[in-house]
PDB file of C-alpha atoms in Angstrom:
ATOM      1  CA  UNK A   1      22.473 -18.663  26.212  1.00  0.00           C
ATOM      2  CA  UNK A   2      22.226 -15.885  23.719  1.00  0.00           C
ATOM      3  CA  UNK A   3      19.098 -13.831  23.444  1.00  0.00           C
ATOM      4  CA  UNK A   4      17.827 -11.235  21.031  1.00  0.00           C
ATOM      5  CA  UNK A   5      15.294  -8.634  22.081  1.00  0.00           C
ATOM      6  CA  UNK A   6      13.069  -6.723  19.746  1.00  0.00           C
ATOM      7  CA  UNK A   7      11.274  -4.212  21.886  1.00  0.00           C
ATOM      8  CA  UNK A   8       8.740  -3.036  19.341  1.00  0.00           C
ATOM      9  CA  UNK A   9       6.244  -5.826  18.756  1.00  0.00           C
ATOM     10  CA  UNK A  10       3.876  -3.806  16.599  1.00  0.00           C
ATOM     11  CA  UNK A  11       4.625  -0.610  14.724  1.00  0.00           C
ATOM     12  CA  UNK A  12       2.111   1.348  12.677  1.00  0.00           C
ATOM     13  CA  UNK A  13       3.310   4.148  10.431  1.00  0.00           C
ATOM     14  CA  UNK A  14       2.063   6.278   7.597  1.00  0.00           C
ATOM     15  CA  UNK A  15       3.861   6.285   4.273  1.00  0.00           C
ATOM     16  CA  UNK A  16       6.927   8.527   4.153  1.00  0.00           C
ATOM     17  CA  UNK A  17       7.453   8.288   7.902  1.00  0.00           C
ATOM     18  CA  UNK A  18      10.869   7.271   9.170  1.00  0.00           C
ATOM     19  CA  UNK A  19      11.370   3.860  10.703  1.00  0.00           C
ATOM     20  CA  UNK A  20      13.625   2.568  13.433  1.00  0.00           C
ATOM     21  CA  UNK A  21      13.219  -0.930  14.836  1.00  0.00           C
ATOM     22  CA  UNK A  22      15.197  -1.818  17.912  1.00  0.00           C
ATOM     23  CA  UNK A  23      17.282  -4.952  18.345  1.00  0.00           C
ATOM     24  CA  UNK A  24      19.491  -5.815  21.294  1.00  0.00           C
ATOM     25  CA  UNK A  25      21.517  -8.969  21.713  1.00  0.00           C
ATOM     26  CA  UNK A  26      23.050 -10.469  24.807  1.00  0.00           C
ATOM     27  CA  UNK A  27      26.303 -12.049  23.654  1.00  0.00           C
ATOM     28  CA  UNK A  28      29.446 -10.121  24.495  1.00  0.00           C
ATOM     29  CA  UNK A  29      31.880 -11.775  22.118  1.00  0.00           C
ATOM     30  CA  UNK A  30      32.073 -11.832  18.346  1.00  0.00           C
ATOM     31  CA  UNK A  31      28.634 -11.747  16.830  1.00  0.00           C
ATOM     32  CA  UNK A  32      27.215 -11.914  13.375  1.00  0.00           C
ATOM     33  CA  UNK A  33      24.002  -9.943  13.046  1.00  0.00           C
ATOM     34  CA  UNK A  34      21.150 -10.188  10.581  1.00  0.00           C
ATOM     35  CA  UNK A  35      17.822  -8.632   9.783  1.00  0.00           C
ATOM     36  CA  UNK A  36      15.277 -10.763   7.960  1.00  0.00           C
ATOM     37  CA  UNK A  37      11.919  -9.705   6.572  1.00  0.00           C
ATOM     38  CA  UNK A  38       8.795 -11.729   5.958  1.00  0.00           C
ATOM     39  CA  UNK A  39       6.259 -10.104   3.643  1.00  0.00           C
ATOM     40  CA  UNK A  40       2.662 -11.305   3.962  1.00  0.00           C
ATOM     41  CA  UNK A  41       2.329 -14.789   2.557  1.00  0.00           C
ATOM     42  CA  UNK A  42       6.005 -15.044   1.676  1.00  0.00           C
ATOM     43  CA  UNK A  43       9.107 -16.711   3.075  1.00  0.00           C
ATOM     44  CA  UNK A  44      11.673 -15.004   5.265  1.00  0.00           C
ATOM     45  CA  UNK A  45      14.405 -13.268   3.312  1.00  0.00           C
ATOM     46  CA  UNK A  46      17.582 -11.490   4.242  1.00  0.00           C
ATOM     47  CA  UNK A  47      17.524  -7.687   4.425  1.00  0.00           C
ATOM     48  CA  UNK A  48      21.092  -7.125   5.555  1.00  0.00           C
ATOM     49  CA  UNK A  49      23.889  -8.558   7.661  1.00  0.00           C
ATOM     50  CA  UNK A  50      26.884  -7.428   9.674  1.00  0.00           C
ATOM     51  CA  UNK A  51      30.061  -9.363  10.421  1.00  0.00           C
ATOM     52  CA  UNK A  52      32.807  -6.803  10.792  1.00  0.00           C
ATOM     53  CA  UNK A  53      34.068  -3.523   9.421  1.00  0.00           C
ATOM     54  CA  UNK A  54      31.862  -0.503   8.864  1.00  0.00           C
ATOM     55  CA  UNK A  55      29.201  -0.609  11.582  1.00  0.00           C
ATOM     56  CA  UNK A  56      26.684   1.036   9.265  1.00  0.00           C
ATOM     57  CA  UNK A  57      25.347  -1.636   6.979  1.00  0.00           C
ATOM     58  CA  UNK A  58      23.203  -1.000   3.940  1.00  0.00           C
ATOM     59  CA  UNK A  59      20.730  -3.595   2.766  1.00  0.00           C
ATOM     60  CA  UNK A  60      18.093  -4.043   0.148  1.00  0.00           C
ATOM     61  CA  UNK A  61      15.111  -1.764  -0.437  1.00  0.00           C
ATOM     62  CA  UNK A  62      16.695   1.247   1.252  1.00  0.00           C
ATOM     63  CA  UNK A  63      17.115  -0.342   4.662  1.00  0.00           C
ATOM     64  CA  UNK A  64      20.187   0.134   6.810  1.00  0.00           C
ATOM     65  CA  UNK A  65      21.287  -0.928  10.263  1.00  0.00           C
ATOM     66  CA  UNK A  66      23.880   0.327  12.677  1.00  0.00           C
ATOM     67  CA  UNK A  67      25.935  -1.942  14.907  1.00  0.00           C
ATOM     68  CA  UNK A  68      26.734  -0.253  18.219  1.00  0.00           C
ATOM     69  CA  UNK A  69      28.909  -2.627  20.194  1.00  0.00           C
ATOM     70  CA  UNK A  70      28.789  -0.635  23.422  1.00  0.00           C
ATOM     71  CA  UNK A  71      25.007  -0.819  23.422  1.00  0.00           C
ATOM     72  CA  UNK A  72      24.740  -4.399  22.133  1.00  0.00           C
ATOM     73  CA  UNK A  73      22.381  -3.014  19.532  1.00  0.00           C
ATOM     74  CA  UNK A  74      21.720  -3.477  15.837  1.00  0.00           C
ATOM     75  CA  UNK A  75      18.784  -1.221  15.021  1.00  0.00           C
ATOM     76  CA  UNK A  76      17.129  -1.245  11.630  1.00  0.00           C
ATOM     77  CA  UNK A  77      16.308   2.049   9.930  1.00  0.00           C
ATOM     78  CA  UNK A  78      14.664   3.384   6.838  1.00  0.00           C
ATOM     79  CA  UNK A  79      14.255   7.127   6.197  1.00  0.00           C
ATOM     80  CA  UNK A  80      10.924   6.894   4.403  1.00  0.00           C
ATOM     81  CA  UNK A  81       8.713   3.809   4.513  1.00  0.00           C
ATOM     82  CA  UNK A  82       6.341   2.670   1.813  1.00  0.00           C
ATOM     83  CA  UNK A  83       3.120   0.678   1.973  1.00  0.00           C
ATOM     84  CA  UNK A  84       5.037  -2.254   0.491  1.00  0.00           C
ATOM     85  CA  UNK A  85       7.262  -2.359   3.590  1.00  0.00           C
ATOM     86  CA  UNK A  86       4.357  -3.837   5.547  1.00  0.00           C
ATOM     87  CA  UNK A  87       5.855  -7.054   6.882  1.00  0.00           C
ATOM     88  CA  UNK A  88       7.273  -8.884   9.888  1.00  0.00           C
ATOM     89  CA  UNK A  89      10.896  -8.028  10.677  1.00  0.00           C
ATOM     90  CA  UNK A  90      13.245 -10.341  12.551  1.00  0.00           C
ATOM     91  CA  UNK A  91      16.599  -9.568  14.064  1.00  0.00           C
ATOM     92  CA  UNK A  92      18.961 -12.536  14.445  1.00  0.00           C
ATOM     93  CA  UNK A  93      22.435 -13.325  15.615  1.00  0.00           C
ATOM     94  CA  UNK A  94      24.926 -16.153  15.356  1.00  0.00           C
ATOM     95  CA  UNK A  95      27.770 -15.879  17.806  1.00  0.00           C
ATOM     96  CA  UNK A  96      31.312 -16.407  16.693  1.00  0.00           C
ATOM     97  CA  UNK A  97      31.640 -19.481  18.851  1.00  0.00           C
ATOM     98  CA  UNK A  98      28.639 -21.452  17.687  1.00  0.00           C
ATOM     99  CA  UNK A  99      26.533 -22.131  14.688  1.00  0.00           C
ATOM    100  CA  UNK A 100      23.300 -21.643  16.555  1.00  0.00           C
ATOM    101  CA  UNK A 101      21.114 -18.857  15.196  1.00  0.00           C
ATOM    102  CA  UNK A 102      19.024 -16.909  17.666  1.00  0.00           C
ATOM    103  CA  UNK A 103      16.075 -14.893  16.429  1.00  0.00           C
ATOM    104  CA  UNK A 104      14.150 -12.121  18.078  1.00  0.00           C
ATOM    105  CA  UNK A 105      10.388 -12.402  18.473  1.00  0.00           C
ATOM    106  CA  UNK A 106       9.814 -10.190  15.460  1.00  0.00           C
ATOM    107  CA  UNK A 107       8.243  -6.781  14.880  1.00  0.00           C
ATOM    108  CA  UNK A 108       5.096  -6.443  12.864  1.00  0.00           C
ATOM    109  CA  UNK A 109       5.179  -3.288  10.757  1.00  0.00           C
ATOM    110  CA  UNK A 110       2.031  -1.918   9.158  1.00  0.00           C
ATOM    111  CA  UNK A 111       2.384   1.038   6.818  1.00  0.00           C
ATOM    112  CA  UNK A 112      -0.772   2.927   5.950  1.00  0.00           C
ATOM    113  CA  UNK A 113      -0.929   4.451   2.460  1.00  0.00           C
TER     114      UNK A 113
ATOM    115  CA  UNK B   1      10.742 -18.030  -4.553  1.00  0.00           C
ATOM    116  CA  UNK B   2      13.763 -18.911  -2.417  1.00  0.00           C
ATOM    117  CA  UNK B   3      14.402 -22.259  -4.096  1.00  0.00           C
ATOM    118  CA  UNK B   4      13.731 -24.137  -0.852  1.00  0.00           C
ATOM    119  CA  UNK B   5      10.687 -26.367  -0.916  1.00  0.00           C
ATOM    120  CA  UNK B   6       8.755 -27.817   1.992  1.00  0.00           C
ATOM    121  CA  UNK B   7       5.994 -30.368   2.021  1.00  0.00           C
ATOM    122  CA  UNK B   8       3.286 -30.560   3.041  1.00  0.00           C
ATOM    123  CA  UNK B   9       2.067 -26.974   3.336  1.00  0.00           C
ATOM    124  CA  UNK B  10      -0.506 -27.839   5.950  1.00  0.00           C
ATOM    125  CA  UNK B  11      -0.846 -30.805   8.240  1.00  0.00           C
ATOM    126  CA  UNK B  12      -3.664 -31.516  10.671  1.00  0.00           C
ATOM    127  CA  UNK B  13      -3.314 -34.428  13.019  1.00  0.00           C
ATOM    128  CA  UNK B  14      -4.270 -35.643  16.466  1.00  0.00           C
ATOM    129  CA  UNK B  15      -2.406 -35.774  19.737  1.00  0.00           C
ATOM    130  CA  UNK B  16      -0.169 -38.787  20.111  1.00  0.00           C
ATOM    131  CA  UNK B  17       0.416 -39.136  16.383  1.00  0.00           C
ATOM    132  CA  UNK B  18       3.662 -38.959  14.435  1.00  0.00           C
ATOM    133  CA  UNK B  19       4.330 -36.810  11.366  1.00  0.00           C
ATOM    134  CA  UNK B  20       7.186 -36.236   8.967  1.00  0.00           C
ATOM    135  CA  UNK B  21       7.972 -32.879   7.428  1.00  0.00           C
ATOM    136  CA  UNK B  22      10.134 -32.697   4.358  1.00  0.00           C
ATOM    137  CA  UNK B  23      12.529 -30.042   3.128  1.00  0.00           C
ATOM    138  CA  UNK B  24      14.470 -29.823  -0.132  1.00  0.00           C
ATOM    139  CA  UNK B  25      17.280 -27.255  -0.045  1.00  0.00           C
ATOM    140  CA  UNK B  26      18.285 -24.940  -2.844  1.00  0.00           C
ATOM    141  CA  UNK B  27      20.343 -26.566  -5.537  1.00  0.00           C
ATOM    142  CA  UNK B  28      23.960 -26.640  -4.392  1.00  0.00           C
ATOM    143  CA  UNK B  29      23.264 -25.902  -0.738  1.00  0.00           C
ATOM    144  CA  UNK B  30      24.703 -28.455   1.659  1.00  0.00           C
ATOM    145  CA  UNK B  31      23.345 -27.188   4.956  1.00  0.00           C
ATOM    146  CA  UNK B  32      19.778 -27.363   6.250  1.00  0.00           C
ATOM    147  CA  UNK B  33      18.342 -25.677   9.324  1.00  0.00           C
ATOM    148  CA  UNK B  34      15.001 -26.434  10.974  1.00  0.00           C
ATOM    149  CA  UNK B  35      13.001 -23.880  12.942  1.00  0.00           C
ATOM    150  CA  UNK B  36       9.746 -23.850  14.867  1.00  0.00           C
ATOM    151  CA  UNK B  37       7.700 -20.664  14.913  1.00  0.00           C
ATOM    152  CA  UNK B  38       4.893 -20.287  17.413  1.00  0.00           C
ATOM    153  CA  UNK B  39       3.059 -17.287  18.805  1.00  0.00           C
ATOM    154  CA  UNK B  40       4.430 -17.671  22.304  1.00  0.00           C
ATOM    155  CA  UNK B  41       8.011 -18.755  21.501  1.00  0.00           C
ATOM    156  CA  UNK B  42       8.799 -16.881  18.316  1.00  0.00           C
ATOM    157  CA  UNK B  43      11.244 -18.410  15.837  1.00  0.00           C
ATOM    158  CA  UNK B  44      13.222 -21.137  17.587  1.00  0.00           C
ATOM    159  CA  UNK B  45      16.184 -22.934  16.042  1.00  0.00           C
ATOM    160  CA  UNK B  46      15.810 -26.696  16.278  1.00  0.00           C
ATOM    161  CA  UNK B  47      18.676 -28.388  14.465  1.00  0.00           C
ATOM    162  CA  UNK B  48      21.165 -28.014  11.630  1.00  0.00           C
ATOM    163  CA  UNK B  49      22.593 -30.578   9.245  1.00  0.00           C
ATOM    164  CA  UNK B  50      25.529 -30.198   6.926  1.00  0.00           C
ATOM    165  CA  UNK B  51      26.129 -32.703   4.163  1.00  0.00           C
ATOM    166  CA  UNK B  52      24.320 -35.438   6.040  1.00  0.00           C
ATOM    167  CA  UNK B  53      25.836 -34.820   9.445  1.00  0.00           C
ATOM    168  CA  UNK B  54      24.283 -33.083  12.435  1.00  0.00           C
ATOM    169  CA  UNK B  55      26.091 -29.769  12.900  1.00  0.00           C
ATOM    170  CA  UNK B  56      24.300 -27.882  15.651  1.00  0.00           C
ATOM    171  CA  UNK B  57      21.428 -28.526  17.975  1.00  0.00           C
ATOM    172  CA  UNK B  58      19.067 -26.022  19.500  1.00  0.00           C
ATOM    173  CA  UNK B  59      15.898 -26.354  21.497  1.00  0.00           C
ATOM    174  CA  UNK B  60      14.774 -29.601  19.947  1.00  0.00           C
ATOM    175  CA  UNK B  61      12.631 -31.925  22.029  1.00  0.00           C
ATOM    176  CA  UNK B  62      13.564 -35.578  22.415  1.00  0.00           C
ATOM    177  CA  UNK B  63      10.274 -36.461  20.695  1.00  0.00           C
ATOM    178  CA  UNK B  64      11.598 -34.706  17.592  1.00  0.00           C
ATOM    179  CA  UNK B  65      14.310 -36.017  15.319  1.00  0.00           C
ATOM    180  CA  UNK B  66      15.725 -35.099  11.969  1.00  0.00           C
ATOM    181  CA  UNK B  67      18.038 -36.388   9.321  1.00  0.00           C
ATOM    182  CA  UNK B  68      19.583 -35.310   6.074  1.00  0.00           C
ATOM    183  CA  UNK B  69      19.744 -37.802   3.256  1.00  0.00           C
ATOM    184  CA  UNK B  70      22.463 -38.342   0.626  1.00  0.00           C
ATOM    185  CA  UNK B  71      20.467 -36.285  -1.886  1.00  0.00           C
ATOM    186  CA  UNK B  72      20.581 -33.496   0.753  1.00  0.00           C
ATOM    187  CA  UNK B  73      16.876 -33.309   1.415  1.00  0.00           C
ATOM    188  CA  UNK B  74      15.980 -33.347   5.079  1.00  0.00           C
ATOM    189  CA  UNK B  75      13.128 -34.680   7.136  1.00  0.00           C
ATOM    190  CA  UNK B  76      11.914 -33.599  10.539  1.00  0.00           C
ATOM    191  CA  UNK B  77      10.049 -36.266  12.458  1.00  0.00           C
ATOM    192  CA  UNK B  78       7.706 -35.242  15.230  1.00  0.00           C
ATOM    193  CA  UNK B  79       6.278 -37.980  17.422  1.00  0.00           C
ATOM    194  CA  UNK B  80       3.895 -38.302  20.362  1.00  0.00           C
ATOM    195  CA  UNK B  81       2.455 -35.008  19.263  1.00  0.00           C
ATOM    196  CA  UNK B  82       0.998 -32.616  21.800  1.00  0.00           C
ATOM    197  CA  UNK B  83      -1.283 -29.632  21.382  1.00  0.00           C
ATOM    198  CA  UNK B  84       1.674 -27.369  22.056  1.00  0.00           C
ATOM    199  CA  UNK B  85       3.503 -28.673  19.008  1.00  0.00           C
ATOM    200  CA  UNK B  86       1.093 -26.788  16.786  1.00  0.00           C
ATOM    201  CA  UNK B  87       3.276 -24.288  14.986  1.00  0.00           C
ATOM    202  CA  UNK B  88       4.815 -23.254  11.711  1.00  0.00           C
ATOM    203  CA  UNK B  89       7.921 -25.285  10.900  1.00  0.00           C
ATOM    204  CA  UNK B  90      10.457 -23.705   8.589  1.00  0.00           C
ATOM    205  CA  UNK B  91      13.541 -25.060   7.022  1.00  0.00           C
ATOM    206  CA  UNK B  92      16.328 -22.964   5.585  1.00  0.00           C
ATOM    207  CA  UNK B  93      19.350 -23.851   3.527  1.00  0.00           C
ATOM    208  CA  UNK B  94      22.794 -22.382   3.086  1.00  0.00           C
ATOM    209  CA  UNK B  95      25.739 -23.171   0.895  1.00  0.00           C
ATOM    210  CA  UNK B  96      28.096 -24.198   3.684  1.00  0.00           C
ATOM    211  CA  UNK B  97      28.713 -23.836   7.366  1.00  0.00           C
ATOM    212  CA  UNK B  98      30.096 -20.327   7.508  1.00  0.00           C
ATOM    213  CA  UNK B  99      28.069 -18.243   9.923  1.00  0.00           C
ATOM    214  CA  UNK B 100      28.099 -15.526   7.297  1.00  0.00           C
ATOM    215  CA  UNK B 101      26.116 -17.519   4.791  1.00  0.00           C
ATOM    216  CA  UNK B 102      22.676 -16.176   4.038  1.00  0.00           C
ATOM    217  CA  UNK B 103      19.929 -18.590   4.989  1.00  0.00           C
ATOM    218  CA  UNK B 104      17.267 -19.149   2.345  1.00  0.00           C
ATOM    219  CA  UNK B 105      13.966 -20.053   3.930  1.00  0.00           C
ATOM    220  CA  UNK B 106      11.234 -22.300   2.674  1.00  0.00           C
ATOM    221  CA  UNK B 107       7.527 -21.409   2.825  1.00  0.00           C
ATOM    222  CA  UNK B 108       6.971 -23.496   5.948  1.00  0.00           C
ATOM    223  CA  UNK B 109       4.682 -26.313   7.023  1.00  0.00           C
ATOM    224  CA  UNK B 110       1.810 -25.359   9.271  1.00  0.00           C
ATOM    225  CA  UNK B 111       1.149 -28.146  11.753  1.00  0.00           C
ATOM    226  CA  UNK B 112      -2.093 -28.238  13.685  1.00  0.00           C
ATOM    227  CA  UNK B 113      -2.450 -30.799  16.452  1.00  0.00           C
ATOM    228  CA  UNK B 114      -6.036 -31.363  17.597  1.00  0.00           C
TER     229      UNK B 114
END
């Protein structure tokens, strides 16, 4: 079975700090990768996704992620976080052979103003 | 607002009982996913329906069942409830079955089993 690991469970940063959230997946074949965000009191929403092509993917709100196949990683980055980025972040994958989404446990990000 | 609605928002019930959670997808979306989110298990995929038919099955217990109706709304039935079933249940909808489709999530139903 596929698995997705998010190693940082809780991250606390000050505004303007740089952010990198780790995500590793287990499946070795074709994967489709996603980052979702859940702001306090809101529903999950898509930040960005990768299927093929340029391994550096740009999403909404200044976020980007890099797919590194050799490392089975899809880390999320943002050069300068804002207080409004405080949220729960989920990495997810759907393998090319199934329709079953697998989510990581999530990373709680708190940004202090 | 994602356009996906879920009712009820909160549900408190007792062990052994049965409940039904409802999800209405975004207008035009044919596919519905159900997820369970708990502190110890994270976000777990339960089941997916596409245009009324079961499409994929995840870690769904036999005590749980779901269906998608002709008007495309979906219901998740949880029976013989146990304390461990207390969780947040999300549904999400997508246009079709392509793995590339963005999933639009509802606000969730928080189930508490006492």
